[in-house]
Short mmCIF file of C-alpha atoms and ligand atoms in Angstrom, two decimals:
data_model
loop_
_atom_site.label_atom_id
_atom_site.label_comp_id
_atom_site.label_asym_id
_atom_site.label_seq_id
_atom_site.Cartn_x
_atom_site.Cartn_y
_atom_site.Cartn_z
CA ALA A 1 32.95 -20.10 66.98
CA MET A 2 34.70 -17.48 64.69
CA ALA A 3 35.18 -14.86 67.53
CA LEU A 4 36.63 -17.64 70.07
CA ALA A 5 38.91 -19.18 67.48
CA CYS A 6 42.06 -17.38 68.66
CA ARG A 7 41.27 -17.76 72.30
CA PRO A 8 40.75 -14.02 73.01
CA LYS A 9 41.24 -12.34 76.33
CA LEU A 10 38.32 -10.06 75.53
CA LEU A 11 35.13 -10.89 74.01
CA ILE A 12 33.02 -7.77 72.60
CA ALA A 13 29.43 -8.91 72.05
CA ASP A 14 27.49 -6.09 70.45
CA GLU A 15 23.70 -7.02 70.82
CA PRO A 16 24.41 -10.60 70.17
CA THR A 17 20.82 -11.79 71.02
CA THR A 18 18.83 -8.90 70.05
CA ALA A 19 17.20 -10.61 67.05
CA LEU A 20 16.78 -13.96 68.74
CA ASP A 21 13.65 -15.22 70.36
CA VAL A 22 13.98 -15.97 74.21
CA THR A 23 14.69 -19.56 74.19
CA ILE A 24 17.51 -19.25 71.73
CA GLN A 25 18.68 -16.16 73.43
CA ALA A 26 18.78 -18.14 76.78
CA GLN A 27 20.79 -20.65 75.19
CA ILE A 28 23.28 -18.23 73.71
CA LEU A 29 23.69 -16.57 77.08
CA GLU A 30 24.35 -19.81 78.82
CA LEU A 31 27.06 -20.59 76.38
CA ILE A 32 28.79 -17.21 76.71
CA ARG A 33 28.69 -18.02 80.51
CA GLU A 34 30.16 -21.43 80.12
CA LEU A 35 33.02 -20.37 77.76
CA GLN A 36 33.66 -17.61 80.25
CA ALA A 37 34.01 -19.86 83.07
CA GLU A 38 36.36 -22.28 81.14
CA ASP A 39 38.66 -19.83 79.71
CA GLY A 40 38.32 -16.84 82.11
CA MET A 41 37.88 -14.28 79.28
CA SER A 42 36.50 -10.96 79.83
CA VAL A 43 33.25 -9.93 78.11
CA LEU A 44 32.10 -6.54 77.04
CA PHE A 45 28.55 -7.10 76.53
CA ILE A 46 26.60 -4.34 74.62
CA THR A 47 22.84 -4.33 74.91
CA HIS A 48 19.82 -2.35 75.56
CA ASP A 49 17.96 -5.27 77.16
CA LEU A 50 18.28 -4.91 80.94
CA GLY A 51 16.84 -8.36 81.32
CA VAL A 52 19.84 -9.67 79.58
CA VAL A 53 22.09 -7.38 81.67
CA ALA A 54 20.66 -8.78 85.01
CA GLU A 55 21.38 -12.33 83.72
CA ILE A 56 24.93 -11.96 82.44
CA ALA A 57 26.83 -9.01 83.86
CA ASP A 58 28.98 -8.42 86.86
CA ARG A 59 29.32 -4.71 86.22
CA VAL A 60 27.30 -2.20 84.26
CA VAL A 61 28.13 1.02 82.55
CA VAL A 62 25.33 3.33 81.69
CA MET A 63 25.90 5.54 78.68
CA CYS A 64 23.75 8.55 77.64
CA ARG A 65 24.58 10.76 74.63
CA GLY A 66 28.15 9.65 74.27
CA ALA A 67 28.91 10.15 77.90
CA LEU A 68 29.56 7.57 80.53
CA ILE A 69 27.00 8.60 83.34
CA GLU A 70 27.04 5.79 85.82
CA THR A 71 29.07 2.63 86.55
CA ALA A 72 28.52 0.14 89.49
CA GLU A 73 28.22 -3.51 90.29
CA THR A 74 25.00 -5.04 88.61
CA ALA A 75 23.09 -5.46 91.75
CA ARG A 76 23.88 -1.68 92.97
CA ILE A 77 22.68 -0.41 89.59
CA PHE A 78 19.36 -2.17 89.83
CA ASP A 79 18.74 -1.57 93.55
CA ALA A 80 20.14 1.96 93.98
CA PRO A 81 20.61 3.72 90.67
CA GLN A 82 22.09 7.20 91.02
CA GLN A 83 21.29 8.91 87.85
CA PRO A 84 17.85 10.04 86.80
CA TYR A 85 18.52 8.56 83.35
CA THR A 86 19.33 5.20 84.89
CA ARG A 87 16.27 5.29 86.97
CA ALA A 88 14.19 6.08 84.02
CA LEU A 89 15.71 3.25 81.89
CA LEU A 90 14.86 0.81 84.67
CA ALA A 91 11.43 2.10 85.02
CA ALA A 92 10.72 1.68 81.23
CA VAL A 93 11.74 -2.07 81.24
CA PRO A 94 8.76 -4.23 80.49
CA ARG A 95 8.94 -6.91 83.35
CA LEU A 96 6.96 -10.07 82.74
CA GLY A 97 4.59 -10.50 85.69
CA ALA A 98 4.59 -6.76 86.52
CA MET A 99 1.01 -6.53 85.40
CA ARG A 100 -0.50 -9.42 87.17
CA SER A 101 -3.16 -7.42 88.60
CA ILE A 102 -4.14 -5.35 85.72
CA ASP A 103 -6.64 -6.84 83.14
CA ARG A 104 -6.11 -4.77 80.14
CA PRO A 105 -3.22 -3.27 78.36
CA THR A 106 -1.50 -0.03 79.93
CA PRO A 107 0.98 2.12 78.25
CA PHE A 108 4.57 1.97 79.21
CA ASP A 109 6.08 4.72 81.01
CA ALA A 110 8.05 6.78 78.31
CA ILE A 111 11.36 8.39 79.24
CA ASP A 112 11.53 12.22 78.53
CA PRO A 113 14.73 12.58 76.53
CA GLU A 114 15.55 15.94 78.17
CA SER A 115 15.08 15.48 81.78
CA GLY A 116 15.58 11.84 81.68
CA ALA A 117 12.39 11.32 83.77
CA ALA A 118 9.77 8.83 83.18
CA THR A 119 6.47 10.24 82.07
CA PRO A 120 3.54 7.86 82.20
CA ALA A 121 1.40 7.72 79.25
CA ALA A 122 -2.23 8.80 79.13
CA PRO A 123 -4.81 6.08 80.21
CA LEU A 124 -6.53 4.31 77.30
CA ALA A 125 -9.95 3.74 76.07
CA GLY A 126 -11.98 0.61 76.94
CA PRO A 127 -11.65 -3.05 76.08
CA PRO A 128 -12.13 -4.36 72.52
CA ASP A 129 -15.46 -5.00 71.18
CA HIS A 130 -15.99 -8.77 71.21
CA ALA A 131 -19.77 -8.44 70.28
CA ALA A 132 -18.93 -6.90 66.95
CA ALA A 133 -17.95 -8.95 63.94
CA PRO A 134 -14.26 -9.81 63.96
CA ALA A 135 -11.93 -7.40 61.99
CA LEU A 136 -9.67 -10.20 61.11
CA GLU A 137 -10.58 -13.92 60.96
CA ILE A 138 -8.47 -16.87 59.69
CA ARG A 139 -9.87 -20.33 59.29
CA GLY A 140 -7.76 -23.36 58.87
CA LEU A 141 -4.89 -21.39 57.37
CA THR A 142 -2.27 -23.68 55.94
CA THR A 143 0.98 -22.42 54.24
CA ARG A 144 3.81 -24.87 53.11
CA TYR A 145 6.96 -24.33 51.21
CA LEU A 146 8.04 -26.89 48.86
CA THR A 147 11.84 -27.56 48.99
CA GLY A 148 14.69 -28.42 46.61
CA GLY A 149 13.97 -31.53 44.39
CA GLY A 150 14.73 -29.82 40.98
CA LEU A 151 12.52 -30.35 37.80
CA PHE A 152 12.27 -34.09 37.96
CA ALA A 153 11.56 -34.71 41.58
CA ARG A 154 7.90 -35.42 41.80
CA ARG A 155 7.49 -35.76 45.49
CA ARG A 156 9.37 -33.15 47.28
CA PRO A 157 9.40 -32.61 50.95
CA ALA A 158 7.75 -29.48 52.36
CA VAL A 159 8.18 -26.95 55.13
CA HIS A 160 4.89 -27.00 56.97
CA ALA A 161 5.27 -23.45 58.07
CA VAL A 162 1.59 -22.91 59.01
CA GLU A 163 -0.67 -25.97 59.71
CA ASN A 164 -4.27 -25.41 60.17
CA VAL A 165 -4.35 -22.24 62.27
CA SER A 166 -7.55 -20.51 63.12
CA PHE A 167 -8.20 -17.41 65.09
CA THR A 168 -10.10 -14.19 65.21
CA VAL A 169 -9.25 -10.56 66.23
CA ALA A 170 -11.92 -8.13 67.18
CA PRO A 171 -12.01 -4.46 66.50
CA GLY A 172 -9.82 -2.58 68.90
CA GLU A 173 -8.18 -5.89 70.03
CA THR A 174 -4.49 -7.06 70.19
CA LEU A 175 -3.80 -10.54 69.37
CA ALA A 176 -0.14 -11.33 70.21
CA LEU A 177 1.57 -14.10 68.19
CA VAL A 178 4.53 -15.64 70.00
CA GLY A 179 6.81 -18.66 69.59
CA GLU A 180 10.31 -19.35 68.86
CA SER A 181 12.20 -18.48 65.58
CA GLY A 182 10.90 -20.42 62.59
CA CYS A 183 7.51 -21.35 64.19
CA GLY A 184 5.69 -19.72 61.32
CA LYS A 185 4.57 -16.24 62.90
CA SER A 186 5.90 -14.20 59.86
CA THR A 187 4.46 -16.56 57.40
CA ILE A 188 0.85 -15.98 58.95
CA GLY A 189 1.47 -12.15 58.32
CA ARG A 190 2.69 -12.74 54.85
CA THR A 191 -0.09 -15.14 54.10
CA ILE A 192 -2.67 -12.71 55.40
CA MET A 193 -1.17 -9.88 53.38
CA GLY A 194 -1.26 -11.99 50.15
CA LEU A 195 2.43 -12.02 49.88
CA THR A 196 2.48 -15.82 50.12
CA ARG A 197 -0.16 -18.05 48.68
CA PRO A 198 -1.83 -20.50 51.34
CA HIS A 199 -2.21 -24.09 50.63
CA ALA A 200 -5.58 -24.22 52.26
CA GLY A 201 -7.80 -21.83 54.53
CA GLU A 202 -9.42 -18.64 54.48
CA VAL A 203 -8.74 -15.10 55.53
CA LEU A 204 -11.50 -12.87 56.18
CA VAL A 205 -11.18 -9.07 56.96
CA ASP A 206 -14.33 -7.29 58.11
CA GLY A 207 -16.19 -10.31 57.31
CA ARG A 208 -15.11 -10.39 53.62
CA PRO A 209 -12.78 -12.98 52.05
CA LEU A 210 -9.46 -11.98 50.83
CA ASP A 211 -9.98 -13.51 47.36
CA GLY A 212 -12.26 -13.29 44.47
CA LEU A 213 -13.74 -10.28 43.43
CA ALA A 214 -13.75 -8.46 46.79
CA ARG A 215 -10.06 -8.82 46.96
CA ARG A 216 -8.90 -5.47 45.88
CA ASP A 217 -11.30 -3.77 48.48
CA ALA A 218 -10.50 -5.93 51.37
CA VAL A 219 -6.76 -5.96 50.95
CA ARG A 220 -6.59 -2.23 51.73
CA ARG A 221 -8.24 -3.00 55.07
CA VAL A 222 -5.24 -4.94 56.36
CA GLN A 223 -1.82 -3.32 56.40
CA MET A 224 1.63 -4.55 57.83
CA VAL A 225 4.53 -2.79 59.80
CA PHE A 226 7.93 -4.68 59.66
CA GLN A 227 10.85 -5.02 61.93
CA ASP A 228 13.40 -2.93 60.10
CA PRO A 229 12.31 0.66 59.62
CA PHE A 230 15.59 1.33 57.67
CA SER A 231 14.92 -1.00 54.77
CA SER A 232 11.13 -0.31 54.50
CA LEU A 233 11.43 3.21 53.28
CA ASN A 234 13.14 4.19 49.90
CA PRO A 235 16.12 6.47 50.58
CA ARG A 236 15.60 8.27 47.33
CA HIS A 237 12.02 9.38 47.86
CA SER A 238 10.94 12.14 50.48
CA VAL A 239 8.87 10.66 53.28
CA GLY A 240 5.78 12.60 51.99
CA THR A 241 6.09 10.63 48.75
CA ALA A 242 6.28 7.39 50.51
CA ILE A 243 3.25 8.10 52.64
CA ALA A 244 1.27 9.41 49.64
CA ALA A 245 2.08 6.40 47.60
CA PRO A 246 -0.77 4.08 48.70
CA LEU A 247 -3.23 7.07 48.21
CA GLU A 248 -2.03 7.68 44.69
CA ILE A 249 -1.98 3.90 43.77
CA ASN A 250 -5.43 3.37 44.97
CA GLY A 251 -6.76 6.56 43.27
CA ILE A 252 -7.92 8.03 46.71
CA ALA A 253 -6.08 11.35 46.63
CA ARG A 254 -3.62 13.10 44.62
CA GLY A 255 -1.96 16.53 44.55
CA ALA A 256 -2.97 18.94 47.22
CA ALA A 257 -5.51 16.47 48.67
CA ALA A 258 -2.75 13.91 49.10
CA ARG A 259 -0.44 16.37 50.63
CA ALA A 260 -3.12 17.61 53.18
CA ARG A 261 -3.67 13.89 53.99
CA VAL A 262 0.04 13.15 54.40
CA ALA A 263 0.27 16.19 56.84
CA GLU A 264 -2.59 14.75 58.73
CA LEU A 265 -0.99 11.33 58.95
CA LEU A 266 2.33 12.62 60.13
CA ALA A 267 0.51 14.63 62.87
CA LEU A 268 -1.40 11.58 63.85
CA VAL A 269 1.96 9.71 64.59
CA GLY A 270 3.20 12.48 66.47
CA LEU A 271 5.62 13.90 63.82
CA ASP A 272 5.82 17.52 62.38
CA PRO A 273 3.96 17.88 59.15
CA GLN A 274 6.71 20.20 57.93
CA MET A 275 8.89 17.14 57.82
CA ALA A 276 7.02 15.83 54.60
CA GLY A 277 9.94 17.00 52.39
CA ARG A 278 12.80 15.20 54.17
CA ARG A 279 14.38 11.90 53.04
CA PRO A 280 14.28 8.79 55.47
CA GLN A 281 17.84 8.85 56.30
CA GLU A 282 17.37 12.22 58.16
CA PHE A 283 15.25 10.37 60.71
CA SER A 284 16.09 8.11 63.66
CA GLY A 285 15.10 4.54 64.03
CA GLY A 286 11.96 5.41 66.19
CA GLN A 287 10.88 8.22 63.86
CA ARG A 288 11.26 5.88 60.87
CA GLN A 289 8.96 3.41 62.50
CA ARG A 290 6.35 6.20 63.11
CA LEU A 291 6.71 7.03 59.33
CA CYS A 292 5.95 3.24 58.52
CA ILE A 293 2.93 3.26 60.83
CA ALA A 294 1.72 6.49 59.04
CA ARG A 295 2.13 5.01 55.66
CA ALA A 296 0.22 1.89 56.79
CA LEU A 297 -2.70 4.00 58.20
CA ALA A 298 -2.94 5.91 54.88
CA LEU A 299 -5.86 3.73 53.61
CA GLU A 300 -7.73 3.66 56.96
CA PRO A 301 -7.21 -0.14 57.51
CA SER A 302 -9.05 -1.95 60.22
CA VAL A 303 -6.26 -4.42 60.85
CA LEU A 304 -2.51 -3.76 61.43
CA ILE A 305 -0.16 -6.54 61.47
CA ALA A 306 3.03 -5.58 63.35
CA ASP A 307 5.83 -8.20 62.68
CA GLU A 308 8.56 -7.52 65.41
CA ALA A 309 7.80 -3.66 64.71
CA VAL A 310 9.49 -2.63 67.95
CA SER A 311 12.15 -5.27 68.42
CA ALA A 312 15.06 -3.24 66.93
CA LEU A 313 14.30 -0.18 69.10
CA ASP A 314 15.96 0.61 72.48
CA VAL A 315 13.87 0.37 75.63
CA SER A 316 12.85 4.14 75.73
CA ILE A 317 12.00 4.43 72.09
CA LYS A 318 10.25 1.26 72.04
CA ALA A 319 8.16 2.39 74.92
CA GLN A 320 7.31 5.65 72.89
CA VAL A 321 6.31 3.65 69.71
CA VAL A 322 4.17 1.12 71.73
CA ASN A 323 2.50 4.06 73.34
CA LEU A 324 1.67 5.48 70.05
CA MET A 325 0.23 2.19 68.79
CA LEU A 326 -1.80 1.83 71.78
CA GLU A 327 -3.13 5.36 71.33
CA LEU A 328 -3.96 4.93 67.73
CA GLN A 329 -5.77 1.51 68.61
CA ALA A 330 -7.90 3.43 71.32
CA ARG A 331 -8.60 6.29 68.77
CA LEU A 332 -9.11 4.35 65.66
CA GLY A 333 -10.57 0.95 66.78
CA LEU A 334 -7.57 -0.81 65.03
CA ALA A 335 -7.32 -4.51 65.42
CA TYR A 336 -3.56 -5.51 65.95
CA LEU A 337 -1.91 -8.89 65.17
CA PHE A 338 1.20 -8.30 67.27
CA ILE A 339 4.06 -10.59 66.35
CA SER A 340 6.98 -10.46 68.83
CA HIS A 341 9.40 -12.26 70.79
CA ASP A 342 9.54 -9.83 73.57
CA MET A 343 7.29 -10.97 76.25
CA GLY A 344 7.52 -7.94 78.26
CA VAL A 345 6.08 -5.91 75.54
CA VAL A 346 3.46 -8.69 74.77
CA GLU A 347 2.33 -8.39 78.23
CA ARG A 348 1.83 -4.69 77.88
CA VAL A 349 -0.11 -4.70 74.74
CA ALA A 350 -1.90 -7.87 74.21
CA HIS A 351 -5.48 -8.69 75.10
CA ARG A 352 -5.09 -12.26 74.04
CA VAL A 353 -1.95 -14.26 73.26
CA ALA A 354 -1.56 -17.16 70.87
CA VAL A 355 1.46 -19.51 71.21
CA MET A 356 2.69 -21.08 68.15
CA TYR A 357 5.14 -24.21 67.84
CA LEU A 358 6.20 -25.80 64.54
CA GLY A 359 3.42 -24.07 62.56
CA GLU A 360 0.65 -24.73 64.90
CA ILE A 361 -1.06 -22.87 67.70
CA VAL A 362 -0.59 -24.93 70.87
CA GLU A 363 -2.32 -22.39 73.29
CA ILE A 364 -4.46 -19.34 72.93
CA GLY A 365 -6.35 -17.33 75.38
CA PRO A 366 -6.66 -14.11 77.47
CA ARG A 367 -3.32 -12.54 78.14
CA ALA A 368 -3.48 -13.20 82.06
CA ALA A 369 -4.34 -16.81 81.46
CA VAL A 370 -1.68 -17.64 78.82
CA LEU A 371 1.13 -15.57 80.74
CA TYR A 372 0.37 -16.48 84.19
CA ASP A 373 -1.21 -19.77 84.01
CA PRO A 374 0.17 -21.54 80.93
CA ARG A 375 -0.94 -24.91 80.42
CA HIS A 376 0.96 -26.22 77.51
CA ALA A 377 4.41 -27.49 78.12
CA TYR A 378 5.91 -25.39 75.33
CA THR A 379 4.40 -22.10 76.48
CA ARG A 380 5.90 -23.03 79.92
CA ARG A 381 9.35 -23.51 78.28
CA LEU A 382 8.89 -20.23 76.43
CA LEU A 383 7.94 -18.16 79.46
CA ASP A 384 10.79 -19.77 81.56
CA ALA A 385 13.41 -18.56 79.05
CA VAL A 386 12.44 -14.88 79.46
CA PRO A 387 15.21 -12.99 81.04
CA VAL A 388 14.11 -11.07 84.26
CA ALA A 389 15.67 -7.66 85.04
CA ASP A 390 16.73 -8.87 88.52
CA PRO A 391 20.13 -9.80 89.30
CA ALA A 392 19.12 -11.83 92.13
CA ALA A 393 17.39 -14.31 89.71
CA ARG A 394 20.47 -14.80 87.83
CA PHE A 395 21.33 -18.40 88.67
CA ARG A 396 17.82 -19.83 88.85
CA ARG A 397 17.44 -23.19 87.38
CA ARG A 398 15.76 -23.26 83.98
CA ASP A 399 14.79 -26.01 81.47
CA ILE A 400 16.79 -24.87 78.44
CA ALA A 401 16.47 -27.20 75.66
CA PRO A 402 20.01 -27.88 74.62
CA ALA A 403 19.21 -29.34 71.27
CA GLU A 404 18.63 -27.66 68.06
CA ILE A 405 15.16 -26.40 67.11
CA ALA A 406 12.92 -28.99 65.66
CA SER A 407 12.11 -28.57 62.08
CA PRO A 408 8.69 -28.18 60.31
CA LEU A 409 10.26 -29.88 57.34
CA ARG A 410 8.26 -33.03 56.55
CA PRO A 411 8.61 -35.81 53.83
CA ALA A 412 6.30 -35.39 50.77
CA GLY A 413 2.72 -36.82 51.53
CA TRP A 414 3.14 -36.24 55.23
CA GLU A 415 -0.34 -35.84 56.95
CA PRO A 416 -0.55 -33.56 59.97
CA PRO A 417 -2.31 -35.32 62.89
CA LEU A 418 -5.73 -34.12 63.65
CA ARG A 419 -5.66 -31.76 66.72
CA ARG A 420 -8.04 -31.41 69.48
CA TYR A 421 -8.17 -28.27 71.84
CA ASP A 422 -9.34 -28.28 75.32
CA GLU A 423 -11.06 -25.22 76.83
CA VAL A 424 -9.44 -25.11 80.33
CA ALA A 425 -10.92 -21.80 81.25
CA PRO A 426 -13.31 -19.36 79.31
CA GLY A 427 -11.61 -18.52 76.04
CA HIS A 428 -8.30 -20.45 76.99
CA PHE A 429 -7.65 -23.21 74.66
CA VAL A 430 -4.88 -25.64 74.79
CA MET A 431 -3.86 -28.27 72.29
CA ALA A 432 -4.59 -31.68 73.82
N1 ATP B 1 10.29 -18.61 51.30
C1 ATP B 1 10.58 -19.76 51.96
N2 ATP B 1 10.91 -20.92 51.44
C2 ATP B 1 11.01 -22.04 52.25
N3 ATP B 1 11.03 -22.07 53.63
C3 ATP B 1 10.60 -20.91 54.12
C4 ATP B 1 10.31 -19.74 53.45
N4 ATP B 1 10.10 -18.81 54.23
C5 ATP B 1 10.01 -19.24 55.52
N5 ATP B 1 10.35 -20.57 55.49
C6 ATP B 1 10.38 -21.54 56.64
O1 ATP B 1 9.14 -21.59 57.26
C7 ATP B 1 9.25 -21.65 58.67
C8 ATP B 1 8.52 -20.59 59.28
O2 ATP B 1 9.14 -19.28 58.99
P1 ATP B 1 8.73 -17.92 59.52
O3 ATP B 1 9.61 -16.79 58.80
O4 ATP B 1 7.27 -17.78 59.31
O5 ATP B 1 9.18 -17.93 61.03
P2 ATP B 1 8.88 -16.86 62.24
O6 ATP B 1 8.06 -17.55 63.22
O7 ATP B 1 8.47 -15.54 61.72
O8 ATP B 1 10.59 -16.87 62.82
P3 ATP B 1 11.28 -15.56 63.44
O9 ATP B 1 10.79 -15.72 64.80
O10 ATP B 1 12.67 -16.04 63.20
O11 ATP B 1 10.94 -14.33 62.57
C9 ATP B 1 10.74 -21.76 59.05
O12 ATP B 1 11.15 -23.12 59.02
C10 ATP B 1 11.54 -21.21 57.64
O13 ATP B 1 12.79 -21.64 57.55
MG1 MG B 2 9.37 -13.67 61.58
#
């Protein structure tokens, strides 16, 4: 509304939907298209999401290292890209549905920054070990936030951010957690990490509860990587100091031993161990995310929670970081709780997918079952909103809910309904 107040002839939209989940993104794109049709304004739409490009653009300009390397009508760019860099960009796009015939995660093709050519990553180790005890288990987790009310208000309404959620993640397994903005994904991550206190329920890591006496021990076994690698590292400390901090705080290593472990961790995430003395601001976004992963791995966790860990990265860097995560998983047997609104990435990394709506899981099951045979109406709506990198699909009809997002804010004393789940196929559960 602010940008349109003066009825501009040109609207410059710089990654306007990057931080949004797919349903909200679809609504914003629809809105821009409508306004454009009404007023005939021009739009310069800057994005790294080729699905969004296919949806909204008439013409595309591809830039690489400061130079304009290719420009054409949208359909031509997708059908007949002329430059190797453009071809590599298109090859790296995670397309939902592209992996229908593959029953376990495969790495993305990464783009070689020098030649612009796509280099497929190495194949990965076998499937997760479901026979082993779960690395992460949550039982009936419920987290509510009390709101407003002040000192004298006895009965305050509460945000039911997470309501009676249960699931397990096996060693070496990735469970993706998806759902629209505000549905409670980050709250689950924060509650597992002990950053938010649950109202009810239990968290077990390697079979041990995350409270009571075992807490200090168990808490090291689960680590988190966040969306914004820029604010997760202190600019005043060298990256070596940042990565060594968990080792020193927990009395695991100091001095020369800590330095040796830092060098090992940097090498593990594909960075030069010589870089330990540098400050975070000397690193790119992708490198910083590698640093955050190195720091998270310092205590040899069995579970890594990645909360939109690759969402802020462009397609090719995203592919590299995702590949790194997949390699580390295969090598170290890590269990991932992978929170993301990028369904293309989810399709690439997840063994199983859990779909959340207003604090509850509405559907959970093997990746192929949930993504290609969704049973809950909400899952269908979410998948329907995913942009496809195909200009021909641009005007397909969709069911985009026009209204605001429903709210998990409930009056005081509200009792959540008792839920039942039907097992529609082996391991595929849908809220009745
Ligand atoms: N500290 C807080 N106090 C009150 N309400 C909160 C607090 N943190 C989160 N909420 C609310 O809890 C709900 C769940 O928030 P959460 O951040 O877990 O969602 P999310 O699924 O991670 O969303 P996004 O995709 O936007 O990251 C939202 O309604 C949010 O407004
Ligand atoms: Mg979140």
